[in-house]
PDB file of C-alpha atoms and ligand atoms in Angstrom:
ATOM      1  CA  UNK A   1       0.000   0.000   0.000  1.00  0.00           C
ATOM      2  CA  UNK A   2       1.384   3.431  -0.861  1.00  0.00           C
ATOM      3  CA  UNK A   3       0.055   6.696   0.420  1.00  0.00           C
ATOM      4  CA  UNK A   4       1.178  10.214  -0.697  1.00  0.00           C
ATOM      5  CA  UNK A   5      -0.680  13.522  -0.702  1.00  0.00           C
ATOM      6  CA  UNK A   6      -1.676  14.394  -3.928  1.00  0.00           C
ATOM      7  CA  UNK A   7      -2.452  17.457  -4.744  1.00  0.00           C
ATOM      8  CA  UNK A   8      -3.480  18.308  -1.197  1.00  0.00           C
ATOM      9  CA  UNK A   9      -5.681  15.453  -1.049  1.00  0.00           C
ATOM     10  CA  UNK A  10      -3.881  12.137   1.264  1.00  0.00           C
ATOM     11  CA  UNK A  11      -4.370   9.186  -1.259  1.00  0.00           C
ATOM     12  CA  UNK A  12      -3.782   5.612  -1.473  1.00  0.00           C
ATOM     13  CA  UNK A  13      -3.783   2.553  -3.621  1.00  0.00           C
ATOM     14  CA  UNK A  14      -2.733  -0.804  -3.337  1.00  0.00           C
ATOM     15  CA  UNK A  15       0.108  -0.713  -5.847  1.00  0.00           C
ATOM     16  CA  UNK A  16       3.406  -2.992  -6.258  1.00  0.00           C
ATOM     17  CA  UNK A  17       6.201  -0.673  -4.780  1.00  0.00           C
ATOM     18  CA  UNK A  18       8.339  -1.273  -7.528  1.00  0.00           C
ATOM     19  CA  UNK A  19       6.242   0.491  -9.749  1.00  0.00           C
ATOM     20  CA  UNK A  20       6.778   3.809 -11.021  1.00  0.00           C
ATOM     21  CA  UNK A  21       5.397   6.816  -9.581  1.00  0.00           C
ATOM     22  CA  UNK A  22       3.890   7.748 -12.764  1.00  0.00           C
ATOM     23  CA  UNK A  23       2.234   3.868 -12.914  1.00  0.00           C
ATOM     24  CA  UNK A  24       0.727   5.229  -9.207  1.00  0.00           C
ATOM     25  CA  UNK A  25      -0.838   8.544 -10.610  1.00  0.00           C
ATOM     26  CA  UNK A  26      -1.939   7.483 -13.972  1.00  0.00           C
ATOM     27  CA  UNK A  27      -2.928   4.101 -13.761  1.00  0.00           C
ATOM     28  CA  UNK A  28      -4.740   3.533  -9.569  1.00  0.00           C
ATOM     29  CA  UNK A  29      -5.182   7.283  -9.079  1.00  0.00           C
ATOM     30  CA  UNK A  30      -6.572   8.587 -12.384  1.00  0.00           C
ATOM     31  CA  UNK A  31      -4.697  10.966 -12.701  1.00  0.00           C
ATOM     32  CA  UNK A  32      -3.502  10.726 -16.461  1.00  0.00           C
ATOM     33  CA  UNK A  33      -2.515  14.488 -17.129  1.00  0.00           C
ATOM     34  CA  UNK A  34       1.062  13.434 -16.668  1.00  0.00           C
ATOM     35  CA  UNK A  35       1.629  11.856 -19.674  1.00  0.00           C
ATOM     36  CA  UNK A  36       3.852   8.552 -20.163  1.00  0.00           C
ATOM     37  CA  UNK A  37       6.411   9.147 -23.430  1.00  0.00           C
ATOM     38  CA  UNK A  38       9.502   7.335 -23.003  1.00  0.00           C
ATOM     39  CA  UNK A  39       9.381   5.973 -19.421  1.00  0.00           C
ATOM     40  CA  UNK A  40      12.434   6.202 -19.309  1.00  0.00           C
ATOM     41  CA  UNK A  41      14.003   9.866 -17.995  1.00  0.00           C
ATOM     42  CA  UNK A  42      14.600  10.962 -21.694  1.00  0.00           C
ATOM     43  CA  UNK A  43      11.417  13.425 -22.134  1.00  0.00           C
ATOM     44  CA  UNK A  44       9.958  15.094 -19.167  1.00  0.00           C
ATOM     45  CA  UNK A  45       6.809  14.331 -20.055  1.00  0.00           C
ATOM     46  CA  UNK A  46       5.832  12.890 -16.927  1.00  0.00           C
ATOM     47  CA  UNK A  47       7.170  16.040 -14.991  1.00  0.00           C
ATOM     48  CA  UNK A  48       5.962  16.385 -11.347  1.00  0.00           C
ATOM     49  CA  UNK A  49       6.401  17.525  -8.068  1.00  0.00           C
ATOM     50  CA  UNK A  50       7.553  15.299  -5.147  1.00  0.00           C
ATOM     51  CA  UNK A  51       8.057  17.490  -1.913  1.00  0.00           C
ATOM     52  CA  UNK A  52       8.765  20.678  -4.321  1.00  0.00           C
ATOM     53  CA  UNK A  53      11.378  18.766  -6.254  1.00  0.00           C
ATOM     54  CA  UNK A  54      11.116  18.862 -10.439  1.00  0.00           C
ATOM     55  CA  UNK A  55      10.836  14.896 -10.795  1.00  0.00           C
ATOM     56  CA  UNK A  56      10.471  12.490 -13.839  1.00  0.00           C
ATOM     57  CA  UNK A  57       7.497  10.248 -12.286  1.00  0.00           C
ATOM     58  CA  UNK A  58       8.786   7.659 -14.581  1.00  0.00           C
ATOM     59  CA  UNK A  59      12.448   7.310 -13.060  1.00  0.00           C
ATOM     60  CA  UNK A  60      10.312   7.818  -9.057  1.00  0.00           C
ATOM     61  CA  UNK A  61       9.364   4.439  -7.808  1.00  0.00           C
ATOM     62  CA  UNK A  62       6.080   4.865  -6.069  1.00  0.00           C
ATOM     63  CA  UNK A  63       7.214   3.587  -2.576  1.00  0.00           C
ATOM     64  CA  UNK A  64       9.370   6.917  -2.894  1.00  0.00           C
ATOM     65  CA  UNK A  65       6.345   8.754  -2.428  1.00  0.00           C
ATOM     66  CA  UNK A  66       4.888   6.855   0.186  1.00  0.00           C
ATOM     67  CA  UNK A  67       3.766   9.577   2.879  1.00  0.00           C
ATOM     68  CA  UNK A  68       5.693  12.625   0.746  1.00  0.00           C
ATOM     69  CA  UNK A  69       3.750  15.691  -1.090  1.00  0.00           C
ATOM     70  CA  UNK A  70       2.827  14.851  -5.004  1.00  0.00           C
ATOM     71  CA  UNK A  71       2.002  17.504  -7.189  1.00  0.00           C
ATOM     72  CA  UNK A  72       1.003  17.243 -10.430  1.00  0.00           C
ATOM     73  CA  UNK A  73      -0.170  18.944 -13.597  1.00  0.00           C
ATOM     74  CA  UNK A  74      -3.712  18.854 -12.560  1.00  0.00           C
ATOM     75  CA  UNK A  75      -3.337  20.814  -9.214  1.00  0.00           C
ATOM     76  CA  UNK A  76      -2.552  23.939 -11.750  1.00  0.00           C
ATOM     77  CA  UNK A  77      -5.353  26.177 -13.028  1.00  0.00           C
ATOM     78  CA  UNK A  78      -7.229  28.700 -11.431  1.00  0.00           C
ATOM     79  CA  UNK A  79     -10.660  27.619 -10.474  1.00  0.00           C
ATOM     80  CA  UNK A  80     -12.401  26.324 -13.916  1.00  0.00           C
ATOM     81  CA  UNK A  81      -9.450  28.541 -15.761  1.00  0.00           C
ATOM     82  CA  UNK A  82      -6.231  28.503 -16.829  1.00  0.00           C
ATOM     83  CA  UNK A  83      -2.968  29.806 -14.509  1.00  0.00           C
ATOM     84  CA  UNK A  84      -0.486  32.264 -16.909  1.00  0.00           C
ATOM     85  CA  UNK A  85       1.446  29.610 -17.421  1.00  0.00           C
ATOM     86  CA  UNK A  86      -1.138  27.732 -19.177  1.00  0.00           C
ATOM     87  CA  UNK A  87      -2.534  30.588 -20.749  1.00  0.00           C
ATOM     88  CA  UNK A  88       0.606  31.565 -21.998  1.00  0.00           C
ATOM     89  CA  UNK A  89       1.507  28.282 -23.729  1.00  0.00           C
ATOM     90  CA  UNK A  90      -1.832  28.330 -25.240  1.00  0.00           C
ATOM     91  CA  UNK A  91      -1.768  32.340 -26.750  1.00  0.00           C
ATOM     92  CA  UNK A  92       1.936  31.819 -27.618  1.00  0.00           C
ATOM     93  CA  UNK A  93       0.406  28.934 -29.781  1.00  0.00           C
ATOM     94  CA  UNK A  94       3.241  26.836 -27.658  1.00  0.00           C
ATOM     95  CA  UNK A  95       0.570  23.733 -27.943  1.00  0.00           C
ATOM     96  CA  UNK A  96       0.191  21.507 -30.793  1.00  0.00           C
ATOM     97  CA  UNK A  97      -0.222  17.950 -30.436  1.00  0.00           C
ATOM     98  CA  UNK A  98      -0.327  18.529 -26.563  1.00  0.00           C
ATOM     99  CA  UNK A  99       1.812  15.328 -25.627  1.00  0.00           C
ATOM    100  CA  UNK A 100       4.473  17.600 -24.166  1.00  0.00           C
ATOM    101  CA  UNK A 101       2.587  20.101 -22.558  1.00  0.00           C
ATOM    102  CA  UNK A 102       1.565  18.929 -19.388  1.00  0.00           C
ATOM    103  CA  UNK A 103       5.500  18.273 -18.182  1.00  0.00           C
ATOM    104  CA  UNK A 104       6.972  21.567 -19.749  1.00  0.00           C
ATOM    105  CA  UNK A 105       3.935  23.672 -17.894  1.00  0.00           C
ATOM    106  CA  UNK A 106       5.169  22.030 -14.722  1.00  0.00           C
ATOM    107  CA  UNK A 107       8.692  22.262 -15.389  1.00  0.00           C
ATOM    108  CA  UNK A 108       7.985  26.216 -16.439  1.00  0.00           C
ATOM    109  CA  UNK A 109       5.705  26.447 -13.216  1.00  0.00           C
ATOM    110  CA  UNK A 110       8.803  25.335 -11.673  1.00  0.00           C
ATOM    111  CA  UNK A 111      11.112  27.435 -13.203  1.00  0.00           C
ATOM    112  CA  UNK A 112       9.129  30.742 -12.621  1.00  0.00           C
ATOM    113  CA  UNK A 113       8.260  30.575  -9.299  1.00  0.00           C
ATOM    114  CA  UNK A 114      12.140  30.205  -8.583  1.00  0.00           C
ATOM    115  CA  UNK A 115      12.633  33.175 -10.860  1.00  0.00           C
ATOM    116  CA  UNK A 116      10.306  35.129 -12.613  1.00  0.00           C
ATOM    117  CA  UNK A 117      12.624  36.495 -15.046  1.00  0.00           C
ATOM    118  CA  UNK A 118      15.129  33.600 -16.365  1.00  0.00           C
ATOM    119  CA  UNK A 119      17.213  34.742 -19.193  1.00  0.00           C
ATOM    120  CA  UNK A 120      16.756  32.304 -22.195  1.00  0.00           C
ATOM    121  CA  UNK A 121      19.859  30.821 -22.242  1.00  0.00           C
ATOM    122  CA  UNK A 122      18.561  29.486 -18.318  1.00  0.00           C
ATOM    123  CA  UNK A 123      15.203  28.792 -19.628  1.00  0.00           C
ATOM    124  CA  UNK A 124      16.666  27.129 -22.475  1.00  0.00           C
ATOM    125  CA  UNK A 125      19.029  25.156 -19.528  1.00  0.00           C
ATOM    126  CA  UNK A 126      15.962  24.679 -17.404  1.00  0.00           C
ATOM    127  CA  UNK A 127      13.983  23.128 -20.070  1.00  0.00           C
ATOM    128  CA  UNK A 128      16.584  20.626 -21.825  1.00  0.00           C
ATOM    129  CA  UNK A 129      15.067  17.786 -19.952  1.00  0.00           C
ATOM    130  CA  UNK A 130      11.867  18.296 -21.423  1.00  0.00           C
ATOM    131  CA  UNK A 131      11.225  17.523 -25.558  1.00  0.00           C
ATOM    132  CA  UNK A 132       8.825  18.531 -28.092  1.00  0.00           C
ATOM    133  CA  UNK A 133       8.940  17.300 -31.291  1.00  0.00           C
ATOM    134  CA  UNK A 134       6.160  19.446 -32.333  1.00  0.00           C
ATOM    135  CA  UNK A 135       6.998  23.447 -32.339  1.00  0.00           C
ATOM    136  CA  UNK A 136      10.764  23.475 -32.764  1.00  0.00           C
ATOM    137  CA  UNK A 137      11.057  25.480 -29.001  1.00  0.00           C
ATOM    138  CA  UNK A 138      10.094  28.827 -30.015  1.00  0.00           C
ATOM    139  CA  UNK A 139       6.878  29.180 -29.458  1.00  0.00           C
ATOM    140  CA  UNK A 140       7.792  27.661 -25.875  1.00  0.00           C
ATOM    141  CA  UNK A 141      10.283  30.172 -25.379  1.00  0.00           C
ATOM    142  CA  UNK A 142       7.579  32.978 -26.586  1.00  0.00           C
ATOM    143  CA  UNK A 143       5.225  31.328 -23.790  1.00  0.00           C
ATOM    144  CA  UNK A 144       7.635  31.414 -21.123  1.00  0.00           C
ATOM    145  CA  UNK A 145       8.538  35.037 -21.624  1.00  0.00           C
ATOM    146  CA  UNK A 146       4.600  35.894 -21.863  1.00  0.00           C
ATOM    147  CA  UNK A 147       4.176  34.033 -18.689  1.00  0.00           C
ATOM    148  CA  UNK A 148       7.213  35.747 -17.162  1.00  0.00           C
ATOM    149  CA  UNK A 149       5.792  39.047 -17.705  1.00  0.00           C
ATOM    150  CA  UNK A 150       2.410  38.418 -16.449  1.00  0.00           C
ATOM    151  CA  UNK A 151       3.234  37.146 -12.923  1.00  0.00           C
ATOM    152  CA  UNK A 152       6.161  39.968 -12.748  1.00  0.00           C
ATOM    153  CA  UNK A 153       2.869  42.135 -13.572  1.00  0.00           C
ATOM    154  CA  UNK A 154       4.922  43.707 -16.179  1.00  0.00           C
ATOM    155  CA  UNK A 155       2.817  45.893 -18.732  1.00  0.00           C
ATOM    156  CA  UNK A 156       2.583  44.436 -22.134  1.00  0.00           C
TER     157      UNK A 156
HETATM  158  S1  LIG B   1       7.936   9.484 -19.645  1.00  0.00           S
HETATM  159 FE1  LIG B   1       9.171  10.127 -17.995  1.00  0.00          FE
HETATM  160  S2  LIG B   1      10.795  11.226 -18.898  1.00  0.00           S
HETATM  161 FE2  LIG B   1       9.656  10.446 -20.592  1.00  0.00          FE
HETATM  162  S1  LIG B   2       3.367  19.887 -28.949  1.00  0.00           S
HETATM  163 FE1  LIG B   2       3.637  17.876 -29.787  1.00  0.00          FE
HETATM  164  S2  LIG B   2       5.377  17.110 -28.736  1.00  0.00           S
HETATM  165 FE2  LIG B   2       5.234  19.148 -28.092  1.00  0.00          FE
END
């Protein structure tokens, strides 16, 4: 039996330690936003939060999590909307399939509440662990400064 706190909410499921973290959230928790690319630390798809940490859920066995604080894509959003991270990726036209989304949002998430103006070349740094093979990283970088500027409260 593991239990973690997911997204403020104490959870548990009867799951095979060994399994990964991401097995945990997507597959006895139903929590699929993470999404499940490689599996194996390559993509950053699975990106979440274990007790504030950036993790791959993927590489995270779940009986790592057992009694620890799990965040995950779906704890972001304000009420029914979108946070300025989201709404930033989705303006800056930064989604297109979608399969990378939900780990660079957390990993951005991540990155701006550290600091809420990263130069590019650290956003770029911040952000190798995570691949699209979508939008050629442009767009992303558009969204990031967009979402930058909105939580700085800067005037655009
Ligand atoms: S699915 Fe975890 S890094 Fe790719
Ligand atoms: S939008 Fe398709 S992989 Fe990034």
């Amino acid at each position: 039996m593991v239990r973690s706190n997911v997204n403020g909410e104490w959870r548990e499921a009867d799951v095979w330690p060994g399994s990964s973290l991401l097995s945990l959230l997507r597959d006895h928790l139903g929590l699929a936003g993470s999404k499940n690319a490689c599996e194996q630390g390559e993509c950053g798809s699975c990106s979440v939060w274990l007790d504030g940490e950036l993790v791959c859920a993927c590489l995270v066995l779940a009986a790592q999590a057992h009694e620890r604080d799990v965040r995950t894509i779906e704890s972001l959003g304000i009420g029914d909307g979108l946070d300025p991270v989201q709404e930033a990726f989705v303006e800056a036209g930064a989604v297109q399939c979608g399969f990378c989304t939900p780990g660079l949002v957390v990993a951005v998430s991540h990155l701006l509440s550290e600091n809420p103006a990263p130069s590019d070349d650290l956003v770029r740094e911040a952000l190798s662990g995570n691949l699209c093979r979508c939008t050629g990283y442009q767009k992303i970088l558009d969204a990031v400064r967009l979402a930058g500027a909105r939580i700085r409260g800067d005037q655009l």
